[in-house]
Tab-separated table of C-alpha atoms and ligand atoms in Angstrom:
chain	number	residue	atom	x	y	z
A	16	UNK	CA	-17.858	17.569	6.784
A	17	UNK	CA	-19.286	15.131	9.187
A	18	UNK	CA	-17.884	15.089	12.658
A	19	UNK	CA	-15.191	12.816	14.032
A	20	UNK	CA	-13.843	11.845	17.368
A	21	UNK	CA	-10.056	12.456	15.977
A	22	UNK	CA	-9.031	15.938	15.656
A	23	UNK	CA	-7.933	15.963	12.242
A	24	UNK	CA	-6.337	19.342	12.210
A	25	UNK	CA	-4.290	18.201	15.220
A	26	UNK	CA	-2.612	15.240	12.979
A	27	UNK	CA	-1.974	17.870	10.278
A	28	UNK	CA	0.759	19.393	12.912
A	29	UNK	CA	2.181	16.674	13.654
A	30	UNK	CA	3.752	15.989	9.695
A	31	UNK	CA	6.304	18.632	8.335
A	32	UNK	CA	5.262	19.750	5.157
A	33	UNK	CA	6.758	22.420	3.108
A	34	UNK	CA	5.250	25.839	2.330
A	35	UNK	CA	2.975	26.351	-0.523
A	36	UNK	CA	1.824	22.967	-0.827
A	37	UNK	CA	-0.941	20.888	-1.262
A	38	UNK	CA	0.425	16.979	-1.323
A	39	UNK	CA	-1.944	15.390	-2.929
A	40	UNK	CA	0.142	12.059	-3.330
A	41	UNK	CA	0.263	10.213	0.085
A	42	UNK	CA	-0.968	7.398	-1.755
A	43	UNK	CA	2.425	7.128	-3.964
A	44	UNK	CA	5.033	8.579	-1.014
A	45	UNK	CA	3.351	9.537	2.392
A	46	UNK	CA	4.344	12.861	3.555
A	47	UNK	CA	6.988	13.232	6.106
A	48	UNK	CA	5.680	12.566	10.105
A	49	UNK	CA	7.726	14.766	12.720
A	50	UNK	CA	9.879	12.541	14.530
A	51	UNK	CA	11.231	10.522	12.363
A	52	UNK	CA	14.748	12.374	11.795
A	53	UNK	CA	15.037	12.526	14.983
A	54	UNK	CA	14.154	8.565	15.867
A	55	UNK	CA	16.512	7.484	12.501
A	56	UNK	CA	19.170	9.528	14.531
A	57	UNK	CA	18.767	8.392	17.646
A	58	UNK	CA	18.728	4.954	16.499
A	59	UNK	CA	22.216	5.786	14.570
A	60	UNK	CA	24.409	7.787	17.422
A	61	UNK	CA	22.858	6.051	20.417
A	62	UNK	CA	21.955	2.891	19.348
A	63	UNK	CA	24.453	1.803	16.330
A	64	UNK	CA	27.365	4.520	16.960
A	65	UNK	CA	27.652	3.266	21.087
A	66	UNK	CA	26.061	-0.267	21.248
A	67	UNK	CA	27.263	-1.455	17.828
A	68	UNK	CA	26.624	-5.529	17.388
A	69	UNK	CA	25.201	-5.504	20.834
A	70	UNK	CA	22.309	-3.821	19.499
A	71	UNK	CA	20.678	-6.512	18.393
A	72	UNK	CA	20.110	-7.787	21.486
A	73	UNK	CA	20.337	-5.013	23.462
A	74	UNK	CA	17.977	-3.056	21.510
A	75	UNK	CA	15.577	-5.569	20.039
A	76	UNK	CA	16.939	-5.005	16.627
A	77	UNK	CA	16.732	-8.455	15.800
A	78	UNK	CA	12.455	-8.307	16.737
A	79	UNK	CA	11.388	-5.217	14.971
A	80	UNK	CA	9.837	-7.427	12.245
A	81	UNK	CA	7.440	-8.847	14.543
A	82	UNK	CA	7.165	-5.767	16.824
A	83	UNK	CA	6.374	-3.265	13.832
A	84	UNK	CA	4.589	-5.732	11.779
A	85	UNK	CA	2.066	-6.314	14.944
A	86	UNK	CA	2.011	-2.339	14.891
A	87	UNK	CA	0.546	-2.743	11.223
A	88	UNK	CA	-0.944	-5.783	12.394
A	89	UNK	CA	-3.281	-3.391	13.825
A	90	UNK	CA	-4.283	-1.203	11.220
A	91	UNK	CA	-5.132	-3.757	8.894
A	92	UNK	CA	-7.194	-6.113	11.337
A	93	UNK	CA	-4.648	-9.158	12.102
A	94	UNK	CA	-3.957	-10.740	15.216
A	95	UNK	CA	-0.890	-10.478	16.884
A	96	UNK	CA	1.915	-12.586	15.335
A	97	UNK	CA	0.304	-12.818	12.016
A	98	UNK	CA	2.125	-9.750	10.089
A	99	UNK	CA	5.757	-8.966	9.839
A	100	UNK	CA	7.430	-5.472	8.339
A	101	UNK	CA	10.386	-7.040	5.744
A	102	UNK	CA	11.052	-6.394	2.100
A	103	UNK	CA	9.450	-4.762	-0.048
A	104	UNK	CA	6.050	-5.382	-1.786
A	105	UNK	CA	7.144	-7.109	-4.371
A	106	UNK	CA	9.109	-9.529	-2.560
A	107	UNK	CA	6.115	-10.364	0.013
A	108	UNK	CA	4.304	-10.968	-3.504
A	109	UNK	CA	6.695	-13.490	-4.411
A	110	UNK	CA	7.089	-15.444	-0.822
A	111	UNK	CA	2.813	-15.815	0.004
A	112	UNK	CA	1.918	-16.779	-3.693
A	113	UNK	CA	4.816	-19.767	-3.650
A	114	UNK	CA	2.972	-20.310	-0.186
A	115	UNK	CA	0.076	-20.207	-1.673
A	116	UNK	CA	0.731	-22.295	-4.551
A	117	UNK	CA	1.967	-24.937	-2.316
A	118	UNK	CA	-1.222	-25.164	-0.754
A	119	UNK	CA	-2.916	-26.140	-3.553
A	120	UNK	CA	-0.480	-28.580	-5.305
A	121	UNK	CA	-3.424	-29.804	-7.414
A	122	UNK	CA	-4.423	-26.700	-9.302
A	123	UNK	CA	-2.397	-24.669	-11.633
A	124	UNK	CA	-4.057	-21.217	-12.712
A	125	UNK	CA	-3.046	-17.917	-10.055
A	126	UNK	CA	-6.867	-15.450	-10.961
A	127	UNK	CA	-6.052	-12.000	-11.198
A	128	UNK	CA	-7.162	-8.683	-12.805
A	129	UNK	CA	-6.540	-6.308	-15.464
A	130	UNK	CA	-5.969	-3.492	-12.884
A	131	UNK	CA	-3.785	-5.017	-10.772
A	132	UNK	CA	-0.338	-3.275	-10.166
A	133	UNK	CA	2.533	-4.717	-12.690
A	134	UNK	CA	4.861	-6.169	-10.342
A	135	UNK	CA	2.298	-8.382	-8.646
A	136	UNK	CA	1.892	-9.420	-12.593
A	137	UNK	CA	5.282	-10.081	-13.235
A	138	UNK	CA	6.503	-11.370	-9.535
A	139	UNK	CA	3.667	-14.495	-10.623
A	140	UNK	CA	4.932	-14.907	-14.277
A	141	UNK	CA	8.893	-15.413	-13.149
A	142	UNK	CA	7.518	-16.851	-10.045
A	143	UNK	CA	5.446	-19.628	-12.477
A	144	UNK	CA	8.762	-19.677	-14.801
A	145	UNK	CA	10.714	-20.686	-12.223
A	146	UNK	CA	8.418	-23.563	-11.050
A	147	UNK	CA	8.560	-24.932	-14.795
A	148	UNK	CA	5.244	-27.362	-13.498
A	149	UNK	CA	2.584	-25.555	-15.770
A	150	UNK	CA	1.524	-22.602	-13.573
A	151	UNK	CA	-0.359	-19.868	-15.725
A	152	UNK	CA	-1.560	-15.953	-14.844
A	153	UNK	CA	-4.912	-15.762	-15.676
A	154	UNK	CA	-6.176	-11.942	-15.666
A	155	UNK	CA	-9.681	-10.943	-15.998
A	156	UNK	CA	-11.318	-7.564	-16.157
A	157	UNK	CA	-11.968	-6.393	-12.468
A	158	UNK	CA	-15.674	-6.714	-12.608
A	159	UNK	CA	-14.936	-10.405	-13.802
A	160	UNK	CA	-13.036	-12.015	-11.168
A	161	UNK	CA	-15.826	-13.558	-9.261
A	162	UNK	CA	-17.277	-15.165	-12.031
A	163	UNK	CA	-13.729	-16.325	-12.948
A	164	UNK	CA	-13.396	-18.223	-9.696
A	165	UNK	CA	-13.711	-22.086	-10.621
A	166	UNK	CA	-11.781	-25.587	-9.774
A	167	UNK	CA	-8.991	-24.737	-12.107
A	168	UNK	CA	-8.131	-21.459	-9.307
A	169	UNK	CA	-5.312	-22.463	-7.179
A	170	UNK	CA	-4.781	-18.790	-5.930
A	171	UNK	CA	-7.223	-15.316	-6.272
A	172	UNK	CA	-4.530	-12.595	-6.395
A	173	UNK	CA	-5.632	-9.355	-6.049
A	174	UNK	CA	-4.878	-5.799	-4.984
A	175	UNK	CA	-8.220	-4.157	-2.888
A	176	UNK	CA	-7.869	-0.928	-4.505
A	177	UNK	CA	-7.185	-0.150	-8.118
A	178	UNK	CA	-3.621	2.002	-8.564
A	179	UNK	CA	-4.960	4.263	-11.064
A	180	UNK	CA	-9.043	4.324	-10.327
A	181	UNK	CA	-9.219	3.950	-6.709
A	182	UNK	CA	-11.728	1.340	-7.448
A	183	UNK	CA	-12.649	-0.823	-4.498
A	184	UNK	CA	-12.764	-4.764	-4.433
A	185	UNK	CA	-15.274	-6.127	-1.839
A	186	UNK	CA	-12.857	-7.958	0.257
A	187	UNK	CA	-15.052	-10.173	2.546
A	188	UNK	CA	-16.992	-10.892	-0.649
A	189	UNK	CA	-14.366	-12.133	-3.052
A	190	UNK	CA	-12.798	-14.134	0.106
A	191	UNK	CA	-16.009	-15.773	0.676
A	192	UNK	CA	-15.900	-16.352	-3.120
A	193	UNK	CA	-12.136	-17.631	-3.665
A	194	UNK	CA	-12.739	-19.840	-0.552
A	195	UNK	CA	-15.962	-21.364	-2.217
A	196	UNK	CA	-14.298	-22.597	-4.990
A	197	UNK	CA	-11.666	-24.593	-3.355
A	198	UNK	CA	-9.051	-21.125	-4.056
A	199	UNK	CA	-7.224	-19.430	-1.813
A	200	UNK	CA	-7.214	-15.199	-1.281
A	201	UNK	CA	-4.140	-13.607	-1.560
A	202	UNK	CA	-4.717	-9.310	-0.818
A	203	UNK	CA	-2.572	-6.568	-1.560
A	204	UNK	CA	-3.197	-3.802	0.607
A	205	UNK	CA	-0.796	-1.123	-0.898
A	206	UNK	CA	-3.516	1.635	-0.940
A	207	UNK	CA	-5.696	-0.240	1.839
A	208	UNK	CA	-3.512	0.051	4.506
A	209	UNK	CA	-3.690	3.471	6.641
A	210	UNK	CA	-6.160	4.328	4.152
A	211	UNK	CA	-9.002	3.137	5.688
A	212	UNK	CA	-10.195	0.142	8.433
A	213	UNK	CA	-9.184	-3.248	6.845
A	214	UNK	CA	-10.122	-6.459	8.850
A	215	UNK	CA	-8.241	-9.518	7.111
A	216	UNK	CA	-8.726	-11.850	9.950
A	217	UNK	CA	-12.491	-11.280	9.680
A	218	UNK	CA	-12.828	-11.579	5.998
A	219	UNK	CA	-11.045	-14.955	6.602
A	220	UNK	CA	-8.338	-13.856	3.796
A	221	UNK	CA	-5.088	-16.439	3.384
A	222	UNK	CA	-2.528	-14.067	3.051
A	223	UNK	CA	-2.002	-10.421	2.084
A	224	UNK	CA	0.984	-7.843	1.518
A	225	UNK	CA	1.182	-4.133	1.293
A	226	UNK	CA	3.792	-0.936	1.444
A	227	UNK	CA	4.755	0.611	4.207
A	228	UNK	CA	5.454	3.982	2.003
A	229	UNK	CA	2.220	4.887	1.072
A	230	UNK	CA	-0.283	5.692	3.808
A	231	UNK	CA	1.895	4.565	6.461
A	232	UNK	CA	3.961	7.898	5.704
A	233	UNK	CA	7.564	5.211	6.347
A	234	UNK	CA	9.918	6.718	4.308
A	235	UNK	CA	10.862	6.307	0.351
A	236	UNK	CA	11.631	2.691	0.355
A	237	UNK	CA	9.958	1.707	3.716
A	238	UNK	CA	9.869	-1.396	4.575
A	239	UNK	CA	6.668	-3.693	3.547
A	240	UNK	CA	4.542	-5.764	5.283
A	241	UNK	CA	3.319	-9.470	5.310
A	242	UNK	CA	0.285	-11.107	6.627
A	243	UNK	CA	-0.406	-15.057	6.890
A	244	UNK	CA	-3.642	-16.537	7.894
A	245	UNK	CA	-2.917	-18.200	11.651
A	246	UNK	CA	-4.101	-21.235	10.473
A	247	UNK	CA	-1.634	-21.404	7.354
A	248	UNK	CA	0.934	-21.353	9.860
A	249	UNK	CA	1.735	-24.999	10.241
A	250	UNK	CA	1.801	-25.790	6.862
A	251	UNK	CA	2.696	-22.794	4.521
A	252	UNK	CA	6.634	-23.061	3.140
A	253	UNK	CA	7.980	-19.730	1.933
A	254	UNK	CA	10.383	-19.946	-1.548
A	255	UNK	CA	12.337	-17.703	-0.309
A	256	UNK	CA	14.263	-19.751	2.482
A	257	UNK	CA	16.399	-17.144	4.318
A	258	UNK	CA	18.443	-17.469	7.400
A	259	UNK	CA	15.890	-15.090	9.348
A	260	UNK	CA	13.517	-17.467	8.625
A	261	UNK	CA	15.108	-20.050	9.764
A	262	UNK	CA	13.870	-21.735	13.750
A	263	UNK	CA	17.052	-21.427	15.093
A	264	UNK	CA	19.321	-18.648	13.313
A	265	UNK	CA	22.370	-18.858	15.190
A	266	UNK	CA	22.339	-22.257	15.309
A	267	UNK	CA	24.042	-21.793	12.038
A	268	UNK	CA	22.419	-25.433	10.552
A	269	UNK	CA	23.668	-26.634	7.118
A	270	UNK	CA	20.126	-27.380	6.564
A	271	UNK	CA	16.683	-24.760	6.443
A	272	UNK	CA	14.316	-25.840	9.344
A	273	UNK	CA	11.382	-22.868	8.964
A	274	UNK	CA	10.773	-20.764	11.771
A	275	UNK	CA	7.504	-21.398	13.178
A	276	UNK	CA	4.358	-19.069	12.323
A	277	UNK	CA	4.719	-16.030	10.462
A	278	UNK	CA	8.875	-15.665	11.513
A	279	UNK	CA	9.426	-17.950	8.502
A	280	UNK	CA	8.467	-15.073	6.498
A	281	UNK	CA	11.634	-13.289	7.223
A	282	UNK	CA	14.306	-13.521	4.646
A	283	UNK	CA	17.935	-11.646	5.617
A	284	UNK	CA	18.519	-9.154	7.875
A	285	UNK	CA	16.473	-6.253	8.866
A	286	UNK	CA	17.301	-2.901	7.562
A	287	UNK	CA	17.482	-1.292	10.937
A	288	UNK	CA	17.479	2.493	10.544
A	289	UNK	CA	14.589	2.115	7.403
A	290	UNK	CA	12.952	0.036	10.529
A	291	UNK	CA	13.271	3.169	12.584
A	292	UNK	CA	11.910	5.497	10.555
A	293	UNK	CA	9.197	2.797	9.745
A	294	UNK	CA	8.088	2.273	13.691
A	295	UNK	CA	8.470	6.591	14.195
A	296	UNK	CA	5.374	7.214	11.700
A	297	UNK	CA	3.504	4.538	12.916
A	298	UNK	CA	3.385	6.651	16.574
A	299	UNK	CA	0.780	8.628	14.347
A	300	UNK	CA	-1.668	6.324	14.396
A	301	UNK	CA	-2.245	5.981	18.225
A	302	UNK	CA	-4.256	8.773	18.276
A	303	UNK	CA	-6.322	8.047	15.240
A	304	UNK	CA	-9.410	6.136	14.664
A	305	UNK	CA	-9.525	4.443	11.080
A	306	UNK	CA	-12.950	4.637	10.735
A	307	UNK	CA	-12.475	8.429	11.168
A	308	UNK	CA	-9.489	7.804	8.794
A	309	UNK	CA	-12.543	6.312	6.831
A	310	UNK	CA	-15.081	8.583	6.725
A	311	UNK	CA	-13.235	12.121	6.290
A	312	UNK	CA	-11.599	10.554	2.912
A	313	UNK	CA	-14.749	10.047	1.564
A	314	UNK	CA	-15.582	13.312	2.666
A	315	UNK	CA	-12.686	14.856	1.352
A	316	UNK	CA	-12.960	12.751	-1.999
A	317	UNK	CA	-16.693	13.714	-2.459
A	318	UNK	CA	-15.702	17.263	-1.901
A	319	UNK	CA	-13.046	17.032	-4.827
A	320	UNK	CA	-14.979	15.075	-7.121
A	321	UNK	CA	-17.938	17.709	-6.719
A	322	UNK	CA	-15.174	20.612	-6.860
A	323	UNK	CA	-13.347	19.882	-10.108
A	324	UNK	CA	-16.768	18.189	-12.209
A	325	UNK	CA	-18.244	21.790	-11.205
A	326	UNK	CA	-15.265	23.413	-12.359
A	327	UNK	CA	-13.314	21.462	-15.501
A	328	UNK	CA	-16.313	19.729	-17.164
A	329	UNK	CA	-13.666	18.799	-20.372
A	330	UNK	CA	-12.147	15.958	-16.958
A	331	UNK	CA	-13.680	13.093	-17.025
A	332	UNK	CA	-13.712	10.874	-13.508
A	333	UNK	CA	-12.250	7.506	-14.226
A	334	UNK	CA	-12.759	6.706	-10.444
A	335	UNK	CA	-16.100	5.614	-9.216
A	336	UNK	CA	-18.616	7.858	-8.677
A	337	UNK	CA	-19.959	5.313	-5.278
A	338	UNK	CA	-17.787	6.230	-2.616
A	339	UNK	CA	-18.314	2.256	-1.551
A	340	UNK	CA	-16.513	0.974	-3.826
A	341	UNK	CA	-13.786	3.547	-3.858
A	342	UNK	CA	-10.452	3.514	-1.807
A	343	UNK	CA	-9.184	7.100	-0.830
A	344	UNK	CA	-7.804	8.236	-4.166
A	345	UNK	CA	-9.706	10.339	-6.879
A	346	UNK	CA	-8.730	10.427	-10.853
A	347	UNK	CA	-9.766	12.165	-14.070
A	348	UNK	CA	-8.935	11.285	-17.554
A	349	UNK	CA	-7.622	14.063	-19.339
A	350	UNK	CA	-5.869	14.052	-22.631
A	351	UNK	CA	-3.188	16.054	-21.839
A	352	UNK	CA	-2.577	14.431	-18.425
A	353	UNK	CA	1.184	14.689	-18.484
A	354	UNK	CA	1.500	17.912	-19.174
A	355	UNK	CA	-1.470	19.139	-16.683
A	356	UNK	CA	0.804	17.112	-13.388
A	357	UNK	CA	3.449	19.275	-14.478
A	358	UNK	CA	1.809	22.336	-14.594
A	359	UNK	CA	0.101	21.155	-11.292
A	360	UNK	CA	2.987	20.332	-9.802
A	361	UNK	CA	4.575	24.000	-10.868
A	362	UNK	CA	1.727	25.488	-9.144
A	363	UNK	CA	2.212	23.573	-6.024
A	364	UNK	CA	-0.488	21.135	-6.377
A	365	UNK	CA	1.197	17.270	-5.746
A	366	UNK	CA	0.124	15.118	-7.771
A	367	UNK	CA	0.689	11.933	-10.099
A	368	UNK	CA	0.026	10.512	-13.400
A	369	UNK	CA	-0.357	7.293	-14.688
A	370	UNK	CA	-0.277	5.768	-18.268
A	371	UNK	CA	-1.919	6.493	-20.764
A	372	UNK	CA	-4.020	8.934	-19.217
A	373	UNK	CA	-4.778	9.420	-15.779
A	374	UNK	CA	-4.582	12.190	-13.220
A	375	UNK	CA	-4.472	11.299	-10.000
A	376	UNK	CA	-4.833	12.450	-6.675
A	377	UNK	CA	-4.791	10.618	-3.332
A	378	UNK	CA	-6.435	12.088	0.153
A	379	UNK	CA	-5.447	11.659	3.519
A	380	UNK	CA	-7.208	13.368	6.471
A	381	UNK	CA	-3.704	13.106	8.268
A	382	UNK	CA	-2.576	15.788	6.540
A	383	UNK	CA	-5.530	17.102	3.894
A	384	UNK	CA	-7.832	19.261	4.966
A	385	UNK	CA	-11.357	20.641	3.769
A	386	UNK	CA	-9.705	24.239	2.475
A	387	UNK	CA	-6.865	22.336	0.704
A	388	UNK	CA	-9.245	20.349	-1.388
A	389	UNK	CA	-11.108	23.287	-2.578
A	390	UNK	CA	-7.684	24.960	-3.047
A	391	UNK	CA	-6.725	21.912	-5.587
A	392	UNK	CA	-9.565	22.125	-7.323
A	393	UNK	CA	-9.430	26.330	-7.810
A	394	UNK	CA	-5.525	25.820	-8.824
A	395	UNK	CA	-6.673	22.664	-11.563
A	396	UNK	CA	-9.455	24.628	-12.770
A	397	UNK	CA	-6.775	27.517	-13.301
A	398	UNK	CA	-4.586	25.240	-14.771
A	399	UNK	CA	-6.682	24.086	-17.463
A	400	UNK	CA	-8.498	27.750	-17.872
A	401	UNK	CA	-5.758	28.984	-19.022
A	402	UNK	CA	-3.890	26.492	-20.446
A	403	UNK	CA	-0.996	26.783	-18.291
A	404	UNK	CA	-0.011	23.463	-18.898
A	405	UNK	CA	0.560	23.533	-23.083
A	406	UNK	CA	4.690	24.821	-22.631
A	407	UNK	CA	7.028	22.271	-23.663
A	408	UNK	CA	8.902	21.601	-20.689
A	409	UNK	CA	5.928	20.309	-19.374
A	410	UNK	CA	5.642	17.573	-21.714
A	411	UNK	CA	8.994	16.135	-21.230
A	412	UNK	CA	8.765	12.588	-19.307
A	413	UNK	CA	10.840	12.367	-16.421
A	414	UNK	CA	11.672	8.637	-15.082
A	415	UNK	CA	9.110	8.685	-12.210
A	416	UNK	CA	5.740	9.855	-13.311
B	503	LIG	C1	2.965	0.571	-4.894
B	503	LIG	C2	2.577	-0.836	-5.151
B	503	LIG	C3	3.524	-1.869	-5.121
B	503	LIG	C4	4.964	-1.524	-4.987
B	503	LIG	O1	5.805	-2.601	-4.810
B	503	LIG	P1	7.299	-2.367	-4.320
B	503	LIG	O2	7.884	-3.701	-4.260
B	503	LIG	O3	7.223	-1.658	-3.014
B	503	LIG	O4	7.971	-1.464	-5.316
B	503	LIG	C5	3.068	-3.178	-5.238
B	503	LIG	N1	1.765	-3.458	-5.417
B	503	LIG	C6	0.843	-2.468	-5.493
B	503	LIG	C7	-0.589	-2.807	-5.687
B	503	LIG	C8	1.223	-1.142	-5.385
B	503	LIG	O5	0.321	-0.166	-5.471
């Protein structure tokens, strides 16, 4: 383990996390921070039980977009009053590509790739049905998307880090790329953010999105987050005009006026005590340098890929094997990959699985430490051993996998 400044057994306190296990899925639900259930009901007896509607004022209630979205703003590398926490993912995926879009009135085709999460997919198909003016999706393998970019690209959509390989786009690079071909960048940070330094101001990027329940540990559900490029501010229009959004709410106008920079981005109202639990976990990360964050995942990724190849040679890694172009996640192919999560799972190990055939495991030094991963890899290599995961029960698909 290389050194870091951040005291990475001292964050591991500061989460609860029950007994006998190993949670190796912060990158699907982040682990519980300490504090929360108490902020969530502070916020609920003090603030909503005795100040009621006056809370809104009298709390801030009606700022916490902007105040936890700077928060993120921070972890992710964007100025001050370029990010807001609303909606969810999917939503923020439908409000900056109709942005986006807009921007570029004379082009048609929205570039993505094959290993891009579904709903970013699907919010750009009904998004394109609904515009009926000849929008298309057009999805490339990953490795392709740069040489995709041409003057038909009105919009580059894509998500840094691959859900099921952890593989790594170069962020600065394909900005620089979109940009050079007249398209605009469009980022989704779901398993950038809190996993490692991001810098979207720097790599010039238009817009990006991400979850606040992954690696920002904000709840099941958290709210998401939205970035816009300062100097799309004058001239993006969201779809989605909401009364939030609007430049003077409680004027109550028959008419949308958008609020000015990133505020338009707001749709209805906040949900407050989600917001709370939200702006708790992110007290984590004032102690904690990212590119500590950074450099014990790969660490701690290195460590497990070394681990299990040396210990289940019938896995095969379907993440790559160049921690540079890796986000903080490891998975192995394995045939039986349903059935092995289960067993996993029974043995205290926290997976997930993915379709058709992927194991996967995600690392965070908030709460992962050095002994755990060799722990995982002992219990996996037990697993498979002894085939503790061939029993029926552990074949049968639950709804979440
Ligand atoms: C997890 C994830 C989402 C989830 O979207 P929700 O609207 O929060 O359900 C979206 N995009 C990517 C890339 C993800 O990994």
């Amino acid at each position: 383990m290389r050194p870091t400044k951040t005291d990475f057994t001292a964050t591991k306190t500061r989460f609860n996390l029950p007994e006998n296990v190993i949670y190796l899925d912060g990158n699907s639900l982040g682990a519980l921070p300490k504090g929360v259930a108490e902020r969530v009901q502070r916020v609920v007896n003090d603030q909503w039980g005795t100040s009621l509607i006056r809370g809104w004022n009298d709390h801030g209630w009606i700022h916490t977009p902007s105040t936890i979205g700077d928060r993120i703003g921070q972890l992710i590398g964007a100025a001050p009053g370029t990010v807001l926490c609303t909606d969810n993912t999917s939503i923020n995926v439908f409000k900056v590509l109709g942005a986006a879009l807009k921007l570029r009135p004379d082009r048609k085709v929205i570039l993505s790739d094959t290993g891009n999460f579904p709903t970013d997919l699907y919010m750009a198909q009904g998004l394109n049905q609904l515009l009926d003016a000849g929008h298309e999706l057009k999805l490339v393998a990953p490795e392709e998307v740069e040489a995709a970019l041409d003057d038909t690209i009105a919009v580059m959509m894509v998500t840094e880090v691959d859900y099921r390989t952890g593989r790594r786009h170069d962020m600065k690079h394909l900005t620089k790329a979109a940009h050079d071909a007249g398209a605009l960048a469009i980022w989704d940070l779901a398993h950038s953010a809190g996993a490692f330094p991001v810098k979207l101001d720097a790599c010039d990027a238009d817009f990006a999105i991400g979850c606040g329940y992954k690696y920002l540990n904000g709840g099941p559900g958290a709210p998401a987050f939205v970035y816009a490029n300062k100097k799309h501010h004058e001239t993006m229009r969201t779809p989605l005009a909401g009364w939030w959004g609007h430049a003077a709410p409680f004027d109550f106008d028959l008419n949308y006026r958008p609020a000015s920079g990133i505020d338009q981005m707001r749709v209805g109202t906040a949900p407050i005590l989600a917001m709370a639990a939200m702006d708790a976990a992110l007290d984590l990360w004032d102690d904690v340098d990212l590119e500590d964050i950074r450099t014990r995942s790969v660490d701690l990724c290195e460590l497990f890929i070394a681990e299990v190849e040396a210990r289940c040679p019938e896995l095969e890694l379907a993440s790559p094997r160049d921690a540079n172009v890796r986000g903080s996640q490891v998975s192995f192919r394995s045939q039986n990959g349903y059935a092995v999560m289960q067993a996993l799972i029974a043995a205290g190990v926290i997976g997930d699985f993915r379709a058709p055939d992927i194991i996967r495991f995600g690392f965070t030094p908030l709460y992962i430490s050095l002994e755990d991963v060799v722990r995982a890899a002992e219990i996996l290599e037990d697993t498979l051993k002894f085939r503790k995961w061939d029993k029926p029960e552990y074949s049968v698909r639950a709804a979440v996998t």
